[in-house]
């Protein structure tokens, strides 16, 4: 999901073509992007969003674990990048 600011920074509008292997979901009446980007289209926004700091990543992980536990989830799996391994180790 991308908000209006992220779409604007990425230059995504009603005239933007979806990249190969990706989908930009659009409002059927206006043709404007809804903010839902699928598969390779996610890369259009990922390029303009600064990466989170290690402390932001740790905080996000801890919140996710807390939410999972509140809903009875006892284990998780993540297809994360190697750079995220240290955050998991700290948790």
Short mmCIF file of C-alpha atoms in Angstrom, two decimals:
data_model
loop_
_atom_site.label_atom_id
_atom_site.label_comp_id
_atom_site.label_asym_id
_atom_site.label_seq_id
_atom_site.Cartn_x
_atom_site.Cartn_y
_atom_site.Cartn_z
CA UNK A 1 0.00 0.00 0.00
CA UNK A 2 1.19 3.50 -0.77
CA UNK A 3 -0.30 6.77 0.38
CA UNK A 4 -0.79 9.84 -1.82
CA UNK A 5 2.58 11.36 -0.88
CA UNK A 6 4.45 8.16 -1.74
CA UNK A 7 2.63 7.89 -5.07
CA UNK A 8 3.44 11.52 -5.86
CA UNK A 9 7.12 11.13 -4.95
CA UNK A 10 7.32 8.03 -7.14
CA UNK A 11 5.64 9.87 -10.01
CA UNK A 12 2.76 7.40 -10.15
CA UNK A 13 -0.44 8.85 -11.62
CA UNK A 14 -3.23 7.80 -13.96
CA UNK A 15 -0.85 7.90 -16.93
CA UNK A 16 1.83 5.69 -15.34
CA UNK A 17 2.14 2.33 -17.02
CA UNK A 18 2.54 -0.69 -14.80
CA UNK A 19 6.01 -2.20 -14.99
CA UNK A 20 6.44 -5.70 -16.43
CA UNK A 21 5.28 -8.21 -13.84
CA UNK A 22 3.44 -5.59 -11.79
CA UNK A 23 -0.01 -4.12 -11.31
CA UNK A 24 -1.05 -0.61 -10.32
CA UNK A 25 -4.62 -0.97 -9.06
CA UNK A 26 -6.74 1.92 -10.30
CA UNK A 27 -10.11 3.43 -9.49
CA UNK A 28 -12.38 2.06 -12.25
CA UNK A 29 -14.18 5.39 -12.69
CA UNK A 30 -11.25 7.84 -12.63
CA UNK A 31 -8.25 5.71 -13.56
CA UNK A 32 -6.37 7.19 -10.61
CA UNK A 33 -4.08 4.81 -8.68
CA UNK A 34 -5.67 3.56 -5.46
CA UNK A 35 -2.33 3.04 -3.73
CA UNK A 36 -2.40 -0.72 -4.09
CA UNK A 37 0.73 -1.84 -5.91
CA UNK A 38 1.30 -5.50 -6.69
CA UNK A 39 4.43 -7.49 -7.40
CA UNK A 40 7.07 -5.52 -9.33
CA UNK A 41 4.98 -2.31 -9.14
CA UNK A 42 5.94 -2.10 -5.45
CA UNK A 43 9.47 -1.25 -6.57
CA UNK A 44 8.26 2.05 -8.01
CA UNK A 45 7.55 3.32 -4.49
CA UNK A 46 10.27 1.40 -2.67
CA UNK A 47 12.83 3.43 -4.64
CA UNK A 48 11.65 6.74 -3.10
CA UNK A 49 11.03 5.64 0.50
CA UNK A 50 14.06 5.92 2.76
CA UNK A 51 14.90 2.70 4.58
CA UNK A 52 13.92 2.51 8.24
CA UNK A 53 16.58 2.97 10.86
CA UNK A 54 17.58 -0.10 12.91
CA UNK A 55 15.61 1.25 15.87
CA UNK A 56 12.51 1.76 13.70
CA UNK A 57 12.83 -1.79 12.36
CA UNK A 58 13.21 -3.20 15.87
CA UNK A 59 10.19 -1.25 17.12
CA UNK A 60 8.10 -2.47 14.16
CA UNK A 61 9.12 -6.08 14.76
CA UNK A 62 8.29 -5.88 18.47
CA UNK A 63 4.87 -4.40 17.68
CA UNK A 64 4.20 -7.17 15.15
CA UNK A 65 5.21 -9.84 17.67
CA UNK A 66 2.95 -8.25 20.29
CA UNK A 67 0.01 -8.18 17.86
CA UNK A 68 0.63 -11.79 16.85
CA UNK A 69 0.73 -12.92 20.49
CA UNK A 70 -2.50 -11.07 21.26
CA UNK A 71 -4.14 -13.08 18.49
CA UNK A 72 -2.81 -16.44 19.60
CA UNK A 73 -0.05 -16.77 17.02
CA UNK A 74 2.79 -18.80 18.52
CA UNK A 75 5.30 -18.78 15.65
CA UNK A 76 6.07 -16.76 12.55
CA UNK A 77 8.13 -17.10 9.40
CA UNK A 78 9.51 -14.26 7.34
CA UNK A 79 11.20 -14.17 3.97
CA UNK A 80 13.41 -11.31 5.06
CA UNK A 81 16.65 -9.97 3.70
CA UNK A 82 19.93 -10.91 5.35
CA UNK A 83 20.25 -7.32 6.57
CA UNK A 84 17.22 -7.94 8.82
CA UNK A 85 18.77 -10.95 10.58
CA UNK A 86 20.39 -8.82 13.30
CA UNK A 87 17.03 -7.26 14.16
CA UNK A 88 15.59 -10.73 14.71
CA UNK A 89 18.59 -11.71 16.81
CA UNK A 90 18.10 -8.66 19.04
CA UNK A 91 14.40 -9.47 19.48
#
